[in-house]
Amino acid sequence: MNKVKKLSAIVPVLTLAAGLAACSGGNGKEASPSAGEKSAEATKASASASASSSQAAGAADTSKFVKISYVILGDKPKNGQFDAALAEINKIMKQKINAELEWKWVEWADWQTKYNLLLASGDPVDLITIGTDWLDTWGNAQRGAFMNIDDLLPKYAPVTWSSIPQEDWAESKYKGKIVLIPENAYTQWVNHGFFYRGDWAKEAGITEPVKDWDGIEQYLQYIKDNKKNVIPWDATAAVSTFGGWVNSYTKELELPISTGWLPVFTTKSVDDPYTVVSPIFDEDTMLNYATKMKSWADKGFWREDVLNYKGDTRTLLKGGMTGLDQHHTQTFGTLRVDMDREQPGSELQMYPFARTNGNLLELSITHGGTSVGAHSKNPERALMAYDLIRNDEQIYRLLNYGIEGIQYEIKDGKRVLPAGYDPKKNEFYSDFWGGRNDKLEIPSSTVWDQLPTTLYAEYDKIKHPYPYGQFVFDKTPVDAELTAISQVTGEMGPSIAFGKAGDPAKAVEAFKTKLKAAGYDKVKAELQKQLDAYKQQMQG
Amino acid sequence: MSAPRTAIRVDGATLLVRTIGYGFIGAFALVCLLPFLLVVGTSFTSESSIARHGFNLWPRVFSTFAYKIVFENPDLIIGSYWVTIGITVVGTAIGLFIVAMTGYALQRPDFHYRNQISFFIYFTTLFTGGLVPYFLLINQYLALKDNYLAVLLPGLLSPFLIIMMKSFVRSIPHAITESAKIDGAGDFTIFLRLILPMTTPALATIGLFIAIGYWNEWYNAMLFLSPDMKYRTLQLFLYGVVTSADFVKNSAAASNVDLRDLPLESMKMATAVVATGPVILLYPFVQRFFIKGITVGAVKG
Amino acid sequence: MNGPSAAAAPSDAGPAAQAIAPKSKRRTAWRTLLGNRTLLLMCLPAIAFFLVFSYLPMPGLYLAFVQYNYTDGIFKSPFVGWDNFRFLVITGDLWRLTFNTIAYNVMFILLGNALQIAVAILLNELRSKWFKKVSQSLMFLPYFISFVLIGLIAYNILSYDYGLLNGFLKMIGADPVKTYSNPHLWPFIIVVTYLWQSTGYGSIVYFAAVMGLDSEIVEAAEIDGANALQRISYIVLPWLKPTFIILLLFSLGGVLRGNFGLFYNLVGANNSALYATTDIIETYVFRSLMTNFNFSMGSAVSLYQSVFGFCVVLFANWLVKRMSPDNSLF
């Protein structure tokens, strides 16, 4: 009642709306769309370490038994299946390196607070999941959260060390020291797009794969006119599509910095990735977007009160109560299988935003990875454990798939569900996103098997290499401005994105004014400055 | 309860007040009840009905599905109940005693240090070190990670309750204490034997607040009790039930069900009912302590 | 006989009422300590508690002035002065936020207490035990409904397309309301929700206070011919004044701290149409730090709120001390 909370009231107690993030993989949670990466400038210097995989694992001292903790994001499964698999893993671990793994779950409830608190409080974690675009890895590196592992890697994680090429190690450095092991050998596409139903698209007269937002508009209009009781796109305001629009209609690239709800800064193009521009200020991109979204709102494609709606679009899609969803390719892989089961014949399709203009970048290899905590007491053994997790086939399978015979069986080179599989009793996930490995991956029957031949093939044709792997933006000179900008995008972004901001032109003008007041120019200048230096580093 | 009345004429103004009283309180109580009925009703409604017609007081299509899912792991939920009850009972007992003792001491006009100590306690409501130092304190310095004490200890006292207690006890005349002292009783004995029994309404109020605080406690549990613990507090458990989509998606009860009927909204309601149910029963139990304190007729002249 | 004025503490009798012949200062101080030793001991658990849980972490406030480095720790991190406060003032929103936060809190405090007092007094006037018991239990319920649920229920009632309110309006032939697009409705909605949620719970304090009122006084007044209204005005309300003042002073310390759960769940995090009238400091900061997570900035805001509340309380307490010194907080 009148009690004053002892804790800072700022830290939100419930962050249900804070982008639920994560890569897919076992339990299908999605990655945060904004490619925000905290970075500081990487100074050159990294000498080429010998890539030879010499060294003996026996050189390490394993006489003392230790427990290695690995921090993972997710809710711990309650059915004991993960614990069973972990026990098996630990048998092997004990035998090989006299250590055991402890899986430390940071649950989704207020995960951002807990993850950062763990690091801030100097907790002696050994290994921890990282992600430069959603877990503020560079920011945390700058704050001293991780241990430098340059010298430890070749000795204690030799297989990993030699399997990762030097240019990839170069992208894992903060101020010249390696602070993370990237998940670089795992095929993932987390580029975003719209998911739409193939069957309804055919009815609407759309015979070819949708290739732009007008196609989507046609699709949604059809649903509005012909499907009773179906809201064409029953979206929630947690979805931010401006980045997608920029991707579809310009050649601009998104930068690895976070400006909150939508991207404010981009670079010109693949040919000129060092010149900072803004899709909000420099052309009509935002104005066009706002106008289009307003028209969609007026047409009734989503609820009137979309900004406060708290439903789950994906579940509604599976229940046939809406026709559109938005997320990335990885999610699509599993969703397609779900939809084939729940809505047979729906033939879910994906329109990736990058398709319109061929504006597709490869995924940053540091989207997933593992770091060693700065206060770890057993970094050597931790790295040895990691080496096994990443490269030992038996452990890899146990960790990612579960126990053979219970969670999966192998048929024709694919994983299938065994006969007695009970979803509740046998469901398994480990949320390991810190070092998956294509070499050891076994495709699963729960992921759409035509993914490689359709979307992946398309991507391979148009993709460009990721130009910002070694770019770490040091935001300390403009931290306050960035925070203020994040506030502005969070405040006004959703209404513009869902056409609830009145006259689009006026709304965009007001938005621009507020951004300027928040320090847009200062941040742009700083960004350009650091990119110029980066250009020097890359080309000079 | 007041002493039996002598035949005093009930006048117009009193009648007016009583009518307003019954009317206003009755209406307000109803307004308080209705949304709760909405929650209960919705918890028993099938999800597809909710999607089509929204929440309702009376289930259009009755379904106990949500409860099936919530109680799917009866071991876990019962364990959570016991943990929470245990923490609540122990915490309330200890906390109430300390609050009462401190409140009494602080209102004694002959206590030289009362103003300083009052300020000392009150000041903590104005300034706080923040989340990081607090986390460091509990997690590292006190090493209470994964320990129920991390939830129990911080909730024991609150400056508000101590000051409230002080205010309540002040209404007992100091003369009582003085005469007891003359009889040779020590401060603590006076507190324990004499004052405490006189402050039952205050104790009931404060005890209730402490208990409810513990029952609703979620944040400390979220910060300090990791999933490595088998049983955690009820609110945390229920929150996990609601936010963990996998829980629902993969529960046995749901595996053969039309996704339109997956109880998401109704489950949120069901967890609310499950959490609140027992506490509602607490109040009537405590209510009987809201009697008029022993009057000061004991010390006259 | 003790009248209602006994509720107000007997005026402070000054230090140690014992009549000790004044010796040297040191001996008097030691004597005071000894004389009060039991009372001091009785306060010890509380003192220890607050020392550990509140004062020990308090220096951590320094976090607001540094650029937090996890390896250096709070006190060795580089000092940056007011930098962490800048994000609040850059866009000029701070005034609006402060005003909103305070305005809502003042409404909550005044209306809340008024309603709680009314409920307590009315309850006390009623005769039916059964009615009192049941109604009090019912009034209690809203306090247990979490803000998340309240937000959901509110959406179900107020949403344009399928909400109960518009369904009802359509039924009686009136125009549906676009509640979530109309900022002017929301101060009302928020205050009403707050009152609904906290009145039952809060009235208990006043109810307990009323219980402490000596029934002999009341009966004496009745015998003298006072009717209910007079009784309430001249006896009960003054009796409750100290409680009200204490609660008021107490709430003022947190006058700049908003109720995040209430606002976040009712208004949501994405509806800017409503922010002009509903944005408070907490929700603003939440949006700022959501993707740019920063402990120092959060700490800076908390410090601002604390200092502000502190000044307000100092002032209010000084006022109260001048008007009725027995009721001041310190």
PDB file of N, CA, C and O in Angstrom, chain A residues 225-244:
ATOM      1  N   ASP A 225     -11.632  -9.090 -47.048  1.00  0.00           N
ATOM      2  CA  ASP A 225     -12.878  -9.112 -47.799  1.00  0.00           C
ATOM      3  C   ASP A 225     -13.583 -10.456 -47.752  1.00  0.00           C
ATOM      4  O   ASP A 225     -14.796 -10.515 -47.911  1.00  0.00           O
ATOM      5  N   ASN A 226     -12.812 -11.518 -47.577  1.00  0.00           N
ATOM      6  CA  ASN A 226     -13.426 -12.825 -47.775  1.00  0.00           C
ATOM      7  C   ASN A 226     -13.464 -13.762 -46.579  1.00  0.00           C
ATOM      8  O   ASN A 226     -14.217 -14.723 -46.585  1.00  0.00           O
ATOM      9  N   LYS A 227     -12.629 -13.492 -45.594  1.00  0.00           N
ATOM     10  CA  LYS A 227     -12.606 -14.453 -44.485  1.00  0.00           C
ATOM     11  C   LYS A 227     -13.285 -13.834 -43.279  1.00  0.00           C
ATOM     12  O   LYS A 227     -12.751 -12.927 -42.644  1.00  0.00           O
ATOM     13  N   LYS A 228     -14.445 -14.339 -42.948  1.00  0.00           N
ATOM     14  CA  LYS A 228     -15.142 -13.801 -41.792  1.00  0.00           C
ATOM     15  C   LYS A 228     -14.450 -14.242 -40.517  1.00  0.00           C
ATOM     16  O   LYS A 228     -13.913 -15.333 -40.430  1.00  0.00           O
ATOM     17  N   ASN A 229     -14.510 -13.385 -39.514  1.00  0.00           N
ATOM     18  CA  ASN A 229     -13.959 -13.735 -38.202  1.00  0.00           C
ATOM     19  C   ASN A 229     -12.459 -13.932 -38.203  1.00  0.00           C
ATOM     20  O   ASN A 229     -11.922 -14.516 -37.272  1.00  0.00           O
ATOM     21  N   VAL A 230     -11.811 -13.515 -39.284  1.00  0.00           N
ATOM     22  CA  VAL A 230     -10.355 -13.598 -39.276  1.00  0.00           C
ATOM     23  C   VAL A 230      -9.791 -12.182 -39.360  1.00  0.00           C
ATOM     24  O   VAL A 230     -10.140 -11.426 -40.244  1.00  0.00           O
ATOM     25  N   ILE A 231      -8.935 -11.854 -38.426  1.00  0.00           N
ATOM     26  CA  ILE A 231      -8.263 -10.562 -38.520  1.00  0.00           C
ATOM     27  C   ILE A 231      -7.035 -10.775 -39.381  1.00  0.00           C
ATOM     28  O   ILE A 231      -6.192 -11.617 -39.048  1.00  0.00           O
ATOM     29  N   PRO A 232      -6.934 -10.061 -40.499  1.00  0.00           N
ATOM     30  CA  PRO A 232      -5.871 -10.349 -41.462  1.00  0.00           C
ATOM     31  C   PRO A 232      -4.486 -10.498 -40.820  1.00  0.00           C
ATOM     32  O   PRO A 232      -3.835 -11.503 -41.019  1.00  0.00           O
ATOM     33  N   TRP A 233      -4.070  -9.489 -40.059  1.00  0.00           N
ATOM     34  CA  TRP A 233      -2.817  -9.633 -39.338  1.00  0.00           C
ATOM     35  C   TRP A 233      -3.063  -9.201 -37.900  1.00  0.00           C
ATOM     36  O   TRP A 233      -3.034  -8.038 -37.588  1.00  0.00           O
ATOM     37  N   ASP A 234      -3.332 -10.171 -37.021  1.00  0.00           N
ATOM     38  CA  ASP A 234      -3.653  -9.851 -35.641  1.00  0.00           C
ATOM     39  C   ASP A 234      -2.352  -9.613 -34.883  1.00  0.00           C
ATOM     40  O   ASP A 234      -1.923 -10.423 -34.064  1.00  0.00           O
ATOM     41  N   ALA A 235      -1.748  -8.472 -35.163  1.00  0.00           N
ATOM     42  CA  ALA A 235      -0.418  -8.196 -34.626  1.00  0.00           C
ATOM     43  C   ALA A 235      -0.483  -7.583 -33.242  1.00  0.00           C
ATOM     44  O   ALA A 235      -1.518  -7.086 -32.804  1.00  0.00           O
ATOM     45  N   THR A 236       0.656  -7.625 -32.559  1.00  0.00           N
ATOM     46  CA  THR A 236       0.794  -6.866 -31.321  1.00  0.00           C
ATOM     47  C   THR A 236       1.881  -5.835 -31.551  1.00  0.00           C
ATOM     48  O   THR A 236       2.692  -5.967 -32.456  1.00  0.00           O
ATOM     49  N   ALA A 237       1.917  -4.825 -30.725  1.00  0.00           N
ATOM     50  CA  ALA A 237       2.860  -3.737 -30.941  1.00  0.00           C
ATOM     51  C   ALA A 237       4.279  -4.109 -30.560  1.00  0.00           C
ATOM     52  O   ALA A 237       5.163  -3.273 -30.572  1.00  0.00           O
ATOM     53  N   ALA A 238       4.503  -5.367 -30.209  1.00  0.00           N
ATOM     54  CA  ALA A 238       5.871  -5.789 -29.931  1.00  0.00           C
ATOM     55  C   ALA A 238       6.643  -5.976 -31.226  1.00  0.00           C
ATOM     56  O   ALA A 238       7.859  -6.092 -31.235  1.00  0.00           O
ATOM     57  N   VAL A 239       5.906  -6.035 -32.326  1.00  0.00           N
ATOM     58  CA  VAL A 239       6.535  -6.288 -33.619  1.00  0.00           C
ATOM     59  C   VAL A 239       6.971  -4.980 -34.272  1.00  0.00           C
ATOM     60  O   VAL A 239       6.166  -4.074 -34.451  1.00  0.00           O
ATOM     61  N   SER A 240       8.232  -4.911 -34.644  1.00  0.00           N
ATOM     62  CA  SER A 240       8.742  -3.687 -35.248  1.00  0.00           C
ATOM     63  C   SER A 240       9.181  -3.988 -36.675  1.00  0.00           C
ATOM     64  O   SER A 240      10.114  -4.748 -36.889  1.00  0.00           O
ATOM     65  N   THR A 241       8.498  -3.407 -37.661  1.00  0.00           N
ATOM     66  CA  THR A 241       8.777  -3.786 -39.050  1.00  0.00           C
ATOM     67  C   THR A 241       9.479  -2.720 -39.868  1.00  0.00           C
ATOM     68  O   THR A 241       9.728  -2.927 -41.058  1.00  0.00           O
ATOM     69  N   PHE A 242       9.806  -1.595 -39.269  1.00  0.00           N
ATOM     70  CA  PHE A 242      10.425  -0.531 -40.065  1.00  0.00           C
ATOM     71  C   PHE A 242      11.758  -0.999 -40.638  1.00  0.00           C
ATOM     72  O   PHE A 242      12.102  -0.703 -41.788  1.00  0.00           O
ATOM     73  N   GLY A 243      12.510  -1.733 -39.830  1.00  0.00           N
ATOM     74  CA  GLY A 243      13.780  -2.248 -40.314  1.00  0.00           C
ATOM     75  C   GLY A 243      13.579  -3.106 -41.552  1.00  0.00           C
ATOM     76  O   GLY A 243      14.365  -3.052 -42.498  1.00  0.00           O
ATOM     77  N   GLY A 244      12.502  -3.871 -41.539  1.00  0.00           N
ATOM     78  CA  GLY A 244      12.191  -4.700 -42.692  1.00  0.00           C
ATOM     79  C   GLY A 244      11.880  -3.852 -43.920  1.00  0.00           C
ATOM     80  O   GLY A 244      12.302  -4.159 -45.038  1.00  0.00           O
TER      81      GLY A 244
END
